[in-house]
Each structure stands twice: as C-alpha cells, then as structure tokens.
Coordinates of C-alpha atoms and ligand atoms in Angstrom, one line a residue:
Chain A
M297 CA -18.1 -19.2 13.3
I298 CA -15.1 -21.5 12.5
A299 CA -16.0 -25.2 13.4
G300 CA -13.3 -27.2 11.7
I301 CA -9.8 -26.6 10.5
A302 CA -6.9 -28.7 9.0
E303 CA -4.0 -28.9 6.9
S304 CA -3.4 -31.6 4.4
R305 CA 0.6 -33.2 4.3
F306 CA 2.4 -30.1 3.0
G307 CA 6.2 -29.2 2.1
D308 CA 7.5 -31.8 -0.4
V309 CA 4.5 -34.0 -1.2
P310 CA 5.8 -35.6 -4.8
D311 CA 3.5 -38.6 -4.5
A312 CA -0.1 -36.9 -4.0
T313 CA -2.2 -34.8 -6.8
A314 CA -3.5 -31.5 -6.0
L315 CA -7.1 -32.7 -5.8
E316 CA -5.9 -35.6 -3.5
L317 CA -4.6 -32.9 -1.1
H318 CA -7.9 -30.9 -1.5
Q319 CA -9.8 -34.1 -0.3
E320 CA -7.4 -35.0 2.5
A321 CA -7.7 -31.5 3.9
A322 CA -11.3 -31.4 3.5
A323 CA -11.8 -34.8 5.1
L324 CA -9.6 -33.7 8.1
A325 CA -11.5 -30.5 8.6
V326 CA -15.0 -31.9 8.4
A327 CA -14.2 -34.4 11.0
D328 CA -12.5 -31.7 13.1
A329 CA -15.8 -30.0 13.0
G330 CA -17.8 -33.2 14.1
L331 CA -19.5 -33.3 10.7
A332 CA -19.8 -35.8 7.8
K333 CA -19.2 -35.4 4.2
D334 CA -22.8 -34.9 3.3
D335 CA -23.3 -32.2 5.8
V336 CA -21.4 -30.0 3.4
D337 CA -23.7 -27.9 1.3
G338 CA -21.4 -24.8 0.5
L339 CA -18.3 -24.9 -1.4
F340 CA -15.7 -22.2 -1.4
S341 CA -12.7 -22.4 -3.7
C342 CA -10.6 -21.3 -6.5
G343 CA -7.5 -22.6 -8.4
A344 CA -5.7 -22.7 -11.8
D345 CA -7.9 -25.2 -13.2
L346 CA -10.7 -24.4 -15.6
L347 CA -14.1 -24.3 -13.9
H348 CA -12.3 -25.1 -10.7
P349 CA -15.2 -25.5 -8.0
L350 CA -16.9 -27.4 -10.5
L351 CA -13.9 -29.9 -10.8
L352 CA -13.6 -30.0 -7.2
A353 CA -17.0 -30.7 -6.2
E354 CA -17.0 -33.3 -8.7
Y355 CA -13.8 -34.9 -7.1
L356 CA -15.0 -34.6 -3.6
G357 CA -18.3 -36.4 -4.9
I358 CA -20.4 -33.4 -3.3
R359 CA -23.2 -31.5 -4.9
P360 CA -23.3 -28.5 -2.7
R361 CA -26.5 -25.8 -3.1
Y362 CA -24.1 -22.7 -2.6
V363 CA -20.7 -22.3 -4.7
D364 CA -18.4 -19.4 -4.9
G365 CA -15.3 -19.2 -6.9
T366 CA -14.1 -15.9 -6.3
Q367 CA -10.6 -15.5 -7.9
V368 CA -8.9 -12.3 -6.3
G369 CA -5.4 -14.2 -5.5
G370 CA -4.1 -15.1 -2.5
S371 CA -6.6 -13.2 -0.2
A372 CA -9.5 -15.3 -1.8
W373 CA -9.9 -17.3 1.4
E374 CA -10.6 -14.2 3.4
F375 CA -13.1 -13.2 1.0
F376 CA -14.5 -16.6 1.0
L377 CA -14.9 -16.6 4.8
H378 CA -16.7 -13.1 4.4
H379 CA -18.8 -14.4 1.7
A380 CA -19.6 -17.6 3.8
V381 CA -20.7 -15.8 6.7
G382 CA -23.1 -14.0 4.8
A383 CA -24.5 -17.1 3.1
I384 CA -25.0 -18.7 6.2
E385 CA -26.6 -15.9 7.9
S386 CA -29.1 -15.5 5.1
G387 CA -29.9 -19.1 4.9
L388 CA -28.1 -20.0 1.8
C389 CA -26.0 -22.9 3.2
D390 CA -25.6 -24.6 6.5
V391 CA -21.9 -25.9 6.1
A392 CA -19.4 -24.1 4.2
L393 CA -16.3 -25.7 3.3
L394 CA -13.2 -23.6 2.2
N395 CA -10.8 -25.9 0.4
Y396 CA -7.4 -25.3 -1.3
A397 CA -4.4 -27.2 -2.4
T398 CA -1.6 -27.2 -5.0
T399 CA 1.4 -29.4 -5.5
S400 CA 3.3 -26.1 -6.9
R401 CA 6.7 -27.3 -5.5
S402 CA 6.5 -30.7 -7.1
D403 CA 5.4 -29.3 -10.4
L404 CA 8.4 -27.1 -10.6
K405 CA 10.7 -29.9 -9.9
R406 CA 8.9 -31.9 -12.5
K407 CA 9.3 -28.8 -15.0
V408 CA 5.4 -28.9 -15.6
R409 CA 5.4 -25.2 -14.6
S410 CA 7.9 -22.3 -14.9
A411 CA 9.1 -20.2 -11.8
N412 CA 7.7 -16.9 -13.4
V413 CA 4.5 -16.4 -14.9
A414 CA 3.9 -15.5 -18.6
I415 CA 0.9 -13.1 -18.8
E416 CA 0.1 -12.7 -22.3
A417 CA 0.3 -9.3 -23.6
R418 CA -3.6 -8.9 -24.3
G419 CA -5.7 -6.4 -23.0
P420 CA -4.3 -4.0 -20.3
A421 CA -1.2 -6.5 -20.2
Q422 CA -0.1 -5.4 -23.4
F423 CA 1.3 -2.1 -21.5
E424 CA 3.2 -4.1 -19.2
S425 CA 4.4 -7.5 -20.6
A426 CA 6.9 -6.5 -22.8
Y427 CA 9.0 -4.8 -20.1
G428 CA 9.4 -8.0 -17.9
H429 CA 7.4 -7.8 -14.9
T430 CA 7.7 -10.7 -12.3
V431 CA 5.7 -11.1 -9.4
I432 CA 8.6 -10.5 -7.1
G433 CA 9.5 -7.3 -9.1
R434 CA 6.0 -5.8 -8.8
H435 CA 6.3 -6.2 -4.9
A436 CA 9.8 -4.9 -4.8
M437 CA 8.7 -1.6 -6.6
A438 CA 6.5 -1.1 -3.5
A439 CA 9.9 -1.7 -1.2
T440 CA 11.8 0.8 -3.3
R441 CA 9.1 3.4 -3.1
H442 CA 8.8 2.8 0.8
M443 CA 12.6 3.3 1.1
H444 CA 12.6 6.6 -1.0
E445 CA 9.7 8.1 1.1
F446 CA 10.4 6.9 4.6
G447 CA 14.1 5.8 4.7
T448 CA 13.3 2.2 5.4
T449 CA 16.0 -0.2 5.1
S450 CA 16.8 -3.7 3.8
A451 CA 17.9 -4.5 7.2
Q452 CA 14.6 -3.7 8.6
L453 CA 12.9 -5.7 5.9
A454 CA 15.5 -8.8 6.8
E455 CA 14.1 -8.5 10.1
I456 CA 10.7 -9.5 9.0
A457 CA 12.2 -12.6 7.5
V458 CA 14.5 -13.2 10.7
Q459 CA 11.4 -13.2 13.1
M460 CA 9.1 -15.5 10.6
R461 CA 12.1 -18.0 10.9
A462 CA 12.4 -17.6 14.5
N463 CA 8.6 -18.6 14.9
A464 CA 9.1 -21.7 12.5
S465 CA 11.6 -23.0 14.8
R466 CA 8.8 -23.8 17.1
N467 CA 6.6 -25.5 14.5
P468 CA 7.7 -29.0 13.9
L469 CA 5.9 -29.0 10.7
A470 CA 7.6 -25.9 9.3
M471 CA 9.7 -26.6 6.0
Y472 CA 12.5 -24.3 7.3
R473 CA 13.3 -24.1 10.9
D474 CA 17.1 -23.2 11.1
P475 CA 17.4 -19.7 12.5
I476 CA 18.8 -17.0 10.2
T477 CA 20.2 -13.6 10.8
V478 CA 19.7 -10.1 9.3
D479 CA 23.1 -10.5 7.5
D480 CA 22.0 -14.0 5.9
V481 CA 19.0 -12.2 4.3
L482 CA 21.1 -9.3 3.2
S483 CA 23.8 -11.5 1.8
S484 CA 21.4 -14.0 -0.4
R485 CA 21.1 -13.3 -3.7
L486 CA 19.4 -10.2 -4.9
I487 CA 16.4 -11.4 -6.9
S488 CA 14.7 -8.1 -7.5
S489 CA 16.2 -4.9 -6.1
P490 CA 15.6 -4.5 -3.2
L491 CA 14.4 -7.8 -2.5
H492 CA 16.8 -10.4 -1.8
K493 CA 16.0 -14.7 -1.8
L494 CA 15.2 -14.6 1.9
D495 CA 12.9 -11.8 1.5
C496 CA 10.7 -14.1 -0.8
C497 CA 8.4 -16.8 0.4
I498 CA 9.1 -20.4 0.1
R499 CA 7.3 -22.7 -2.6
S500 CA 5.6 -25.7 -0.9
D501 CA 2.8 -28.2 -2.0
G502 CA 0.1 -28.8 0.2
G503 CA -3.6 -28.2 1.0
G504 CA -5.8 -26.8 3.8
A505 CA -9.7 -26.7 4.6
V506 CA -11.7 -24.6 7.0
V507 CA -15.4 -25.3 7.8
I508 CA -17.9 -22.4 8.7
V509 CA -21.2 -23.3 10.3
S510 CA -24.0 -21.1 12.0
E511 CA -23.9 -19.8 15.6
E512 CA -26.6 -22.1 16.4
R513 CA -24.7 -25.4 15.5
A514 CA -22.1 -24.3 18.3
R515 CA -23.0 -26.3 21.0
D516 CA -23.2 -29.3 18.8
L517 CA -19.5 -29.3 17.9
P518 CA -16.6 -31.0 19.5
K519 CA -14.2 -28.2 19.5
K520 CA -14.1 -24.8 20.9
P521 CA -15.9 -22.4 18.7
V522 CA -13.9 -19.5 17.1
W523 CA -16.2 -16.4 16.2
V524 CA -16.0 -14.3 13.3
L525 CA -16.3 -10.9 14.9
G526 CA -15.6 -8.7 11.7
A527 CA -14.8 -9.5 7.9
A528 CA -14.2 -7.0 4.9
E529 CA -12.6 -7.0 1.8
A530 CA -11.1 -4.2 -0.5
I531 CA -9.5 -4.2 -3.8
S532 CA -7.0 -2.1 -5.5
H533 CA -5.3 -2.3 -8.9
H534 CA -4.4 -5.1 -11.3
T535 CA -2.0 -3.2 -13.7
M536 CA 0.7 -1.9 -11.9
S537 CA 0.5 1.7 -13.3
E538 CA -3.0 2.0 -11.5
W539 CA -1.9 1.7 -8.1
H540 CA -2.3 5.1 -6.8
D541 CA 0.2 4.6 -4.0
F542 CA 3.0 2.1 -3.6
T543 CA 3.4 2.6 0.1
E544 CA -0.4 1.7 1.0
S545 CA -1.9 -1.7 1.1
P546 CA -5.7 -1.9 0.4
A547 CA -5.5 -3.3 3.8
K548 CA -6.0 0.2 5.0
Y549 CA -9.8 -0.3 3.9
S550 CA -10.5 -3.7 4.5
A551 CA -8.7 -3.5 8.0
E552 CA -10.6 -0.4 8.8
R553 CA -14.0 -2.0 8.1
A554 CA -13.3 -5.2 9.9
F555 CA -12.2 -3.6 13.1
A556 CA -15.3 -1.4 13.1
M557 CA -17.5 -4.4 12.5
A558 CA -15.8 -6.2 15.3
G559 CA -15.6 -3.1 17.6
V560 CA -12.0 -3.9 18.1
K561 CA -8.8 -1.8 17.9
P562 CA -5.6 -3.1 16.7
D563 CA -3.9 -2.7 20.1
E564 CA -6.2 -5.5 21.6
I565 CA -5.1 -8.1 19.1
D566 CA -3.4 -10.9 20.8
V567 CA -2.1 -12.6 17.8
L568 CA -1.9 -11.7 14.0
Q569 CA -1.7 -13.7 10.8
V570 CA -0.8 -11.7 7.7
Y571 CA 0.0 -12.7 4.1
D572 CA 3.9 -12.6 3.9
S573 CA 4.5 -13.4 0.2
F574 CA 7.6 -11.2 0.5
T575 CA 8.9 -9.1 3.6
I576 CA 7.4 -5.9 2.2
T577 CA 4.1 -7.5 2.1
V578 CA 4.2 -7.8 5.8
L579 CA 5.5 -4.3 6.4
L580 CA 2.9 -2.2 4.4
T581 CA 0.2 -4.8 6.0
L582 CA 1.2 -3.9 9.4
E583 CA 0.8 -0.1 8.7
A584 CA -2.4 -0.3 6.7
M585 CA -4.0 -2.3 9.2
G586 CA -3.2 0.4 11.9
F587 CA -0.6 -1.3 14.1
C588 CA 1.9 1.4 13.5
A589 CA 1.6 4.6 11.5
K590 CA 2.3 4.9 7.9
G591 CA 5.9 5.1 7.2
E592 CA 6.8 3.7 10.7
G593 CA 6.8 0.0 9.6
G594 CA 10.6 -0.2 9.3
A595 CA 11.3 0.9 13.1
F596 CA 8.2 -0.9 14.2
V597 CA 9.4 -4.5 13.1
E598 CA 12.8 -4.1 15.0
G599 CA 13.5 -5.8 18.2
G600 CA 11.6 -9.0 17.6
R601 CA 8.2 -7.8 18.2
L602 CA 6.7 -10.2 15.4
T603 CA 8.3 -13.3 17.4
L604 CA 6.3 -15.6 19.8
D605 CA 7.9 -13.7 22.7
G606 CA 7.1 -10.2 21.3
S607 CA 4.4 -7.9 21.6
L608 CA 2.6 -8.6 18.3
P609 CA 3.2 -12.4 17.9
T610 CA 2.7 -12.6 14.1
N611 CA 2.8 -15.6 11.6
T612 CA 3.1 -18.1 14.5
D613 CA 3.7 -20.9 12.3
G614 CA 6.4 -19.3 10.5
G615 CA 4.3 -18.0 7.6
G616 CA 4.9 -18.3 4.0
L617 CA 8.4 -17.2 4.3
S618 CA 9.4 -20.3 6.3
S619 CA 6.6 -22.6 7.2
N620 CA 4.6 -23.5 3.6
H621 CA 3.4 -21.4 0.9
P622 CA 1.3 -23.5 -2.1
G623 CA 0.4 -20.5 -4.2
M624 CA -2.4 -18.8 -2.4
R625 CA -1.6 -19.0 1.1
G626 CA -4.5 -16.8 2.6
L627 CA -6.3 -20.1 4.0
F628 CA -3.3 -21.2 6.0
L629 CA -3.6 -17.7 7.9
I630 CA -7.0 -18.5 9.1
I631 CA -6.2 -22.2 10.2
E632 CA -3.3 -20.7 12.1
A633 CA -5.4 -18.1 13.6
A634 CA -8.1 -20.5 14.7
R635 CA -5.5 -23.0 16.1
Q636 CA -4.2 -20.3 18.3
L637 CA -7.6 -19.1 19.6
R638 CA -8.4 -23.0 20.4
G639 CA -5.3 -23.2 22.3
E640 CA -4.0 -25.8 20.0
A641 CA -0.8 -24.5 18.6
E642 CA 1.3 -27.0 20.6
G643 CA 5.0 -25.7 21.0
R644 CA 4.1 -22.1 19.9
Q645 CA 0.9 -21.5 21.8
V646 CA 0.4 -17.6 22.4
K647 CA -0.6 -17.5 26.0
D648 CA -4.5 -16.5 26.4
A649 CA -5.1 -15.7 23.1
T650 CA -8.8 -14.6 22.7
L651 CA -8.5 -12.1 20.0
A652 CA -6.8 -12.6 16.5
A653 CA -6.7 -10.4 13.2
V654 CA -5.9 -12.1 9.8
N655 CA -5.1 -10.0 6.6
G656 CA -4.7 -11.8 3.2
T657 CA -3.2 -9.9 0.5
G658 CA -3.8 -11.1 -3.4
G659 CA -2.1 -10.4 -6.4
W660 CA 0.5 -7.5 -5.9
F661 CA -1.2 -5.8 -3.3
S662 CA -4.5 -6.0 -5.5
S663 CA -6.8 -7.3 -2.9
T664 CA -7.0 -7.9 0.7
G665 CA -9.5 -9.3 3.0
T666 CA -9.5 -8.8 6.8
L667 CA -10.8 -10.9 9.5
I668 CA -11.2 -10.5 13.1
L669 CA -11.6 -13.7 15.2
G670 CA -12.5 -14.3 18.8
A671 CA -12.6 -16.9 21.4
D672 CA -14.9 -17.2 24.5
Chain B
M269 CA 3.1 -22.8 -20.1
P270 CA 2.4 -21.2 -23.6
Q271 CA 4.4 -22.9 -26.4
M272 CA 7.7 -20.7 -26.7
P273 CA 8.9 -20.3 -30.4
K274 CA 12.9 -19.7 -30.9
I275 CA 12.5 -16.2 -30.4
A276 CA 10.2 -15.2 -27.8
T277 CA 7.3 -13.2 -28.8
W278 CA 4.6 -13.8 -26.3
H279 CA 5.6 -10.7 -24.2
L280 CA 4.9 -8.3 -27.2
P281 CA 1.8 -6.2 -27.3
V282 CA -1.2 -7.5 -29.4
P283 CA -2.8 -4.2 -30.3
D284 CA -6.7 -4.4 -30.3
V285 CA -9.2 -1.7 -31.2
E286 CA -8.8 0.3 -28.1
S287 CA -5.0 0.6 -28.5
A288 CA -4.1 0.4 -32.1
T289 CA -3.7 4.3 -32.4
Y290 CA -1.2 4.1 -29.3
W291 CA 0.8 1.6 -31.1
Q292 CA 0.7 3.2 -34.4
G293 CA 1.8 6.4 -32.9
A294 CA 4.7 4.7 -31.3
R295 CA 5.9 3.3 -34.6
E296 CA 5.9 7.1 -35.4
G297 CA 7.9 8.0 -32.4
K298 CA 5.0 9.6 -30.6
L299 CA 3.9 8.6 -27.0
L300 CA -0.1 9.1 -27.3
I301 CA -1.9 9.4 -24.1
K302 CA -5.9 9.4 -23.9
H303 CA -7.6 12.6 -22.7
C304 CA -11.3 12.9 -21.6
N305 CA -13.0 16.0 -23.1
A306 CA -15.6 15.9 -20.5
C307 CA -13.6 16.1 -17.2
E308 CA -10.4 17.3 -18.8
R309 CA -8.3 14.7 -17.3
H310 CA -5.6 12.4 -18.8
F311 CA -5.7 8.6 -18.4
F312 CA -3.5 5.7 -19.1
Y313 CA -3.8 3.0 -20.3
P314 CA -6.1 3.8 -23.1
R315 CA -9.6 3.1 -22.8
A316 CA -12.8 3.7 -24.8
A317 CA -14.4 5.4 -22.0
C318 CA -12.9 7.6 -19.1
P319 CA -12.3 6.0 -16.1
F320 CA -13.0 8.9 -14.0
C321 CA -16.5 10.0 -15.6
W322 CA -17.4 7.2 -18.0
S323 CA -17.8 9.7 -20.8
V324 CA -16.9 8.2 -24.2
D325 CA -16.1 11.7 -25.5
T326 CA -12.3 10.9 -25.4
S327 CA -9.3 12.1 -27.8
W328 CA -5.6 11.2 -28.2
R329 CA -3.2 13.6 -27.1
E330 CA 0.7 13.5 -27.6
S331 CA 2.6 13.5 -24.3
S332 CA 5.7 15.5 -24.0
G333 CA 7.4 12.3 -23.1
R334 CA 9.0 13.7 -20.3
G335 CA 8.6 12.5 -16.6
N336 CA 10.2 11.3 -13.5
V337 CA 10.7 7.6 -12.0
Y338 CA 8.0 7.1 -9.3
T339 CA 9.3 3.7 -8.3
F340 CA 11.3 1.1 -9.9
T341 CA 13.3 -2.5 -9.5
V342 CA 16.3 -3.9 -10.8
V343 CA 15.2 -7.4 -12.0
H344 CA 18.1 -10.3 -11.6
Q345 CA 16.1 -13.2 -11.9
N346 CA 13.4 -13.9 -14.5
D347 CA 13.8 -17.5 -16.1
L348 CA 11.3 -16.7 -19.0
P349 CA 12.8 -15.8 -22.5
P350 CA 13.5 -13.2 -23.7
F351 CA 14.2 -11.9 -20.1
R352 CA 16.4 -14.4 -18.7
D353 CA 18.9 -13.1 -21.3
R354 CA 18.4 -9.6 -20.4
V355 CA 19.0 -9.6 -16.6
P356 CA 19.7 -7.4 -15.1
Y357 CA 17.3 -5.0 -16.3
V358 CA 15.1 -2.1 -14.9
I359 CA 11.4 -2.2 -14.8
A360 CA 9.8 1.0 -13.6
V361 CA 6.7 3.0 -13.2
I362 CA 7.0 6.5 -14.8
E363 CA 5.0 9.6 -14.0
L364 CA 4.6 11.6 -17.0
E365 CA 4.3 15.3 -17.1
E366 CA 0.4 15.2 -17.8
G367 CA 0.1 13.2 -14.6
V368 CA -0.5 9.8 -15.9
R369 CA 1.6 6.8 -14.9
M370 CA 2.9 4.1 -17.0
T371 CA 5.4 0.9 -16.7
A372 CA 8.3 1.0 -18.7
N373 CA 12.0 -0.1 -18.8
V374 CA 14.7 2.5 -18.1
E375 CA 17.5 2.2 -20.3
G376 CA 20.8 4.3 -21.4
C377 CA 22.2 4.2 -17.9
S378 CA 23.7 1.6 -15.3
P379 CA 20.7 0.1 -13.4
D380 CA 22.6 1.1 -10.3
D381 CA 22.2 4.8 -11.1
V382 CA 18.2 4.7 -11.2
R383 CA 16.7 6.6 -8.7
C384 CA 13.0 7.7 -7.6
G385 CA 12.2 11.0 -8.9
M386 CA 14.9 10.8 -11.5
R387 CA 14.0 13.0 -14.8
V388 CA 13.6 10.8 -17.8
R389 CA 12.4 11.1 -21.4
V390 CA 10.9 8.8 -23.8
A391 CA 12.8 6.8 -26.3
F392 CA 11.6 3.8 -28.5
R393 CA 12.9 0.5 -28.6
D394 CA 11.7 -1.9 -31.7
E395 CA 11.2 -5.4 -31.3
A396 CA 9.9 -8.0 -34.1
R397 CA 7.5 -10.5 -34.2
S398 CA 8.8 -11.2 -37.7
E399 CA 10.6 -9.3 -40.7
D400 CA 7.3 -7.4 -41.4
D401 CA 5.8 -7.1 -38.1
V402 CA 7.6 -4.6 -35.8
V403 CA 6.6 -3.0 -32.7
S404 CA 8.1 0.1 -31.1
L405 CA 8.0 0.0 -27.3
P406 CA 8.2 3.1 -25.2
V407 CA 11.1 3.1 -23.0
F408 CA 12.7 5.9 -20.7
R409 CA 16.1 7.1 -20.7
P410 CA 17.7 9.8 -18.4
E411 CA 17.2 13.3 -19.5
G412 CA 20.3 15.4 -20.5
Ligands
LIG265 ZN1 -13.6 12.0 -17.5

C-alpha cells in the first residue's frame, strides 16, 4: 500500500541540484508515512546518471537491502511500484522508496543539455539516427496514423491540452494556469506535424517520492492508506519501425492485466492519471485502457470529459502538459492519484474518489505500467 | 552532449558485423533486407538470428525498393546539427513490398504532399564523414 507521497519544489528551481531535490522529496514522503530515514530498506530509482541507484543511495546516506533501477522511460515508476509490491509481499524489503528528480528546465537554460537528444548511430539506432528522429516526431507519427485510420483531428487533440490546462488552473502549484482554447493550440507553432507547441508537455525542474509498505503496517500509519489493487506492465518497441501498430499503446496489455487483477472495470474509475507527454499520448492511452473503443478517442475527449467537472477527471493536477514535467513523469501520476484518494487535493478534489487508475508511458509508446489504486 | 565537429557526423551509421553487408549494398545502390530460411519471413533491421524463430539460417535478399508510406511527420524543429539546417524535413516509416518496415526520409516532393499510403521507391543519399568515408542512406521518393 502507498503510505507516503511528496513532491519537492518544482517548476523553476535554479538554486537546487537534482540530487538535492531527490532528498527533499524523499524526506517529505518518509515523514508523510510517519517513518524515519532508517526505516527505508528498499530503493527504486532511475535517472540519467551512471549507476544512478548507487549514486542516489550514497547521497541519501542509506544502504537499502533491495535495489531496483529498471530503466524503461517515464513509465519506470509504475514498473517500480509493481516490483515494490512483489518485493514487499516476498519479504525482500519492508519500506520501499520510489524517488526521482531532475533540473531539466534549469539545465536547458544553463545550456548544459540540448532540447533534443542525440542518439548515437550505433546498434539498431544506426537505422534511424541519420534521418533526424526527435522524441516529438516519434509521437507525431502515431498522431498522423491515427488521423489517417480514424479521421481524428488536430482540434480533437487540442481538446486534451485545453482540458489539462483547465485542471491546472485549479492547482496553485501548476506552472501554467491561464486557460487556453482549441484555437490557441492550433495557432501555436507546428513542432512536428501534426503536433503543435501546445500539444507538447512543458519542461520543468522538480522531484517526487512515494513510500510503499506492507498491509500489516497500515494501522500504524498517520495517513489514510491507498491500496494497490492491481499492477501490471507491458513493453513494445525501441526502434520505431518495430512498432506493429502506431495507433495502439502497449497500455492495452498492461491495463487489461491490471484491471483483471483488481477485479475492476474502466467505467468504475473515479479519477484517472495518465502520461501526457503529448496530447496523442493521452488519446492512445484512453483507447488502450478501454475507456473508449479504438479509434473513438477523438470524439471521446470532446465536451470536457477529462476536466474536474467531467465524467472522467483526468490529470487533475494539470498533468505534464500544464503542471510539471521534469522528464520521466510517471511518479507524479502516482502522487496525484494517491492525493485524490486521500481527499487531500485541495481546490481540485474529485468528490468521493475511491478508485483511481494510473498509466505511465515510457519512451515513444515503448513501455507502459498500469496501476489500479483504491481507498477504503 | 557529444562533442560536435564542424560538420556533424554523429548521426551517420556506424556499421558493425551484423550490418556491414547492408551498408555495402547501399553504396552499390541496393536495398538489402534479411530473409529467414527457416520460417521464410523477411525481417528488418538486419540481425544475425531471425527474431521470429531464432534460426541463424538467414540470408540477404535485395528488396524491390518499392513500398508505401505507413506513417510520417514533418519535423519543423530540431536544434541538433545537421538537422537544424534541414527543417522542415519528412521522416517516415515505410512499408516495403516484402512486408517489412523501415525508417527513412521522404524526399523529392514538398513535405506538404506526403500522405499515408503514398507509393514510394527507394533512392540513395550520400553523406560523408570525410572525403574517403561516404555512406549511402536509403531514402524514398514518390513513385512515378
Ligand atoms: Zn525465422
């Protein structure tokens, strides 16, 4: 069960290092769980550093007896939670800490990193790199194909960005809170067709932490427990030409397994948190998870369904499109879902939320982890 | 970030023992794909063993070079050299007649004219690391 959740400072944080933000979030989440630093005996983290989990454990001054550094992109946190539940059930650790942070926004301003990633043309990448792939372009290709097969429109994709912004307007910590319209999205710069600037996630600094403990510990904890009812993962491709269907997220498989484990159906979900690196990521995920039929995502997102007042409140903090996105955002999906189930989402609380679904997406629709979370 | 020489070459393929024949074929104007002699399927990108059945009994076949655009995007923003000077350009996933897919640029037409399903045919674009180190990259152009 989820016992502790916290974010570090996020947004523009020019005066902190990434490791500092890791520790800041970890300390807050461990305190939130009513535990102390030395209770942590499982560490789950990945990042850009060489041997990242080792570096992080050293920085935090902990020597966990169980370590997992699975690196599958932004969905790693849903994979980690899946793994942590198994490790705790097997007695391999008692208190699992999921911990992440970057200063990717400040690093870009300091010019210590580039906006696009140069993937060296070795191994399978030698068949892609020379053609100028970008992360946005890889996602844009999915949008192009979805439009071709199902008639989905740019205006429908824009609806997603507009609704995430509407949710962000009720989150005082969100980076972008001023409402936007479909026209604003469509008239923003084309980055990689058919995706415009406002179809793309923001780039922020920031970190987060989640603490998982066993069921037996639940009664000793200060906060309302959030139960992990279902957890599953799925992987697809690394090289784009290996993706068999550009209109289908592997969430189809992870969600099917997670819902089955939880004994829950999509229409029972009160609040949804899904990876929104790009508007198309949300659309493919909604279809793959079974919230609507394949090909019907465009019509499904019209009419404000994803807003706090809609029938499927989604990314209630404003998501990566408007609130924060330090790079591998999956951890923040878990934090916001737990916050909603605890009834702690001030100003944006979904009334009587007892069932939440979370879906993280990594790479370029390469990996997904789905969680079904519940409150008593 | 890797060190960027004056002329960017980081993006150019580094052939290895599994791919050398592919790139040599491209220099000769041939698009070579792998064929599995055990399960009789083609596959891309080239691998020593067939990804469908793990047989190592594989051979190279020359593709007809004909196919269609499965999907694509027109890239308008990429801050990395050499691509920052090439925008807008089309990057696509091409479905070859033999049933395999590969990534490539679509050239020889306005980016605005590219469509899913468009019939295309292979061509080769030469790029050089140095005067005596030239690579030929399969790209695709509208057919006819
Ligand atoms: Zn085979």
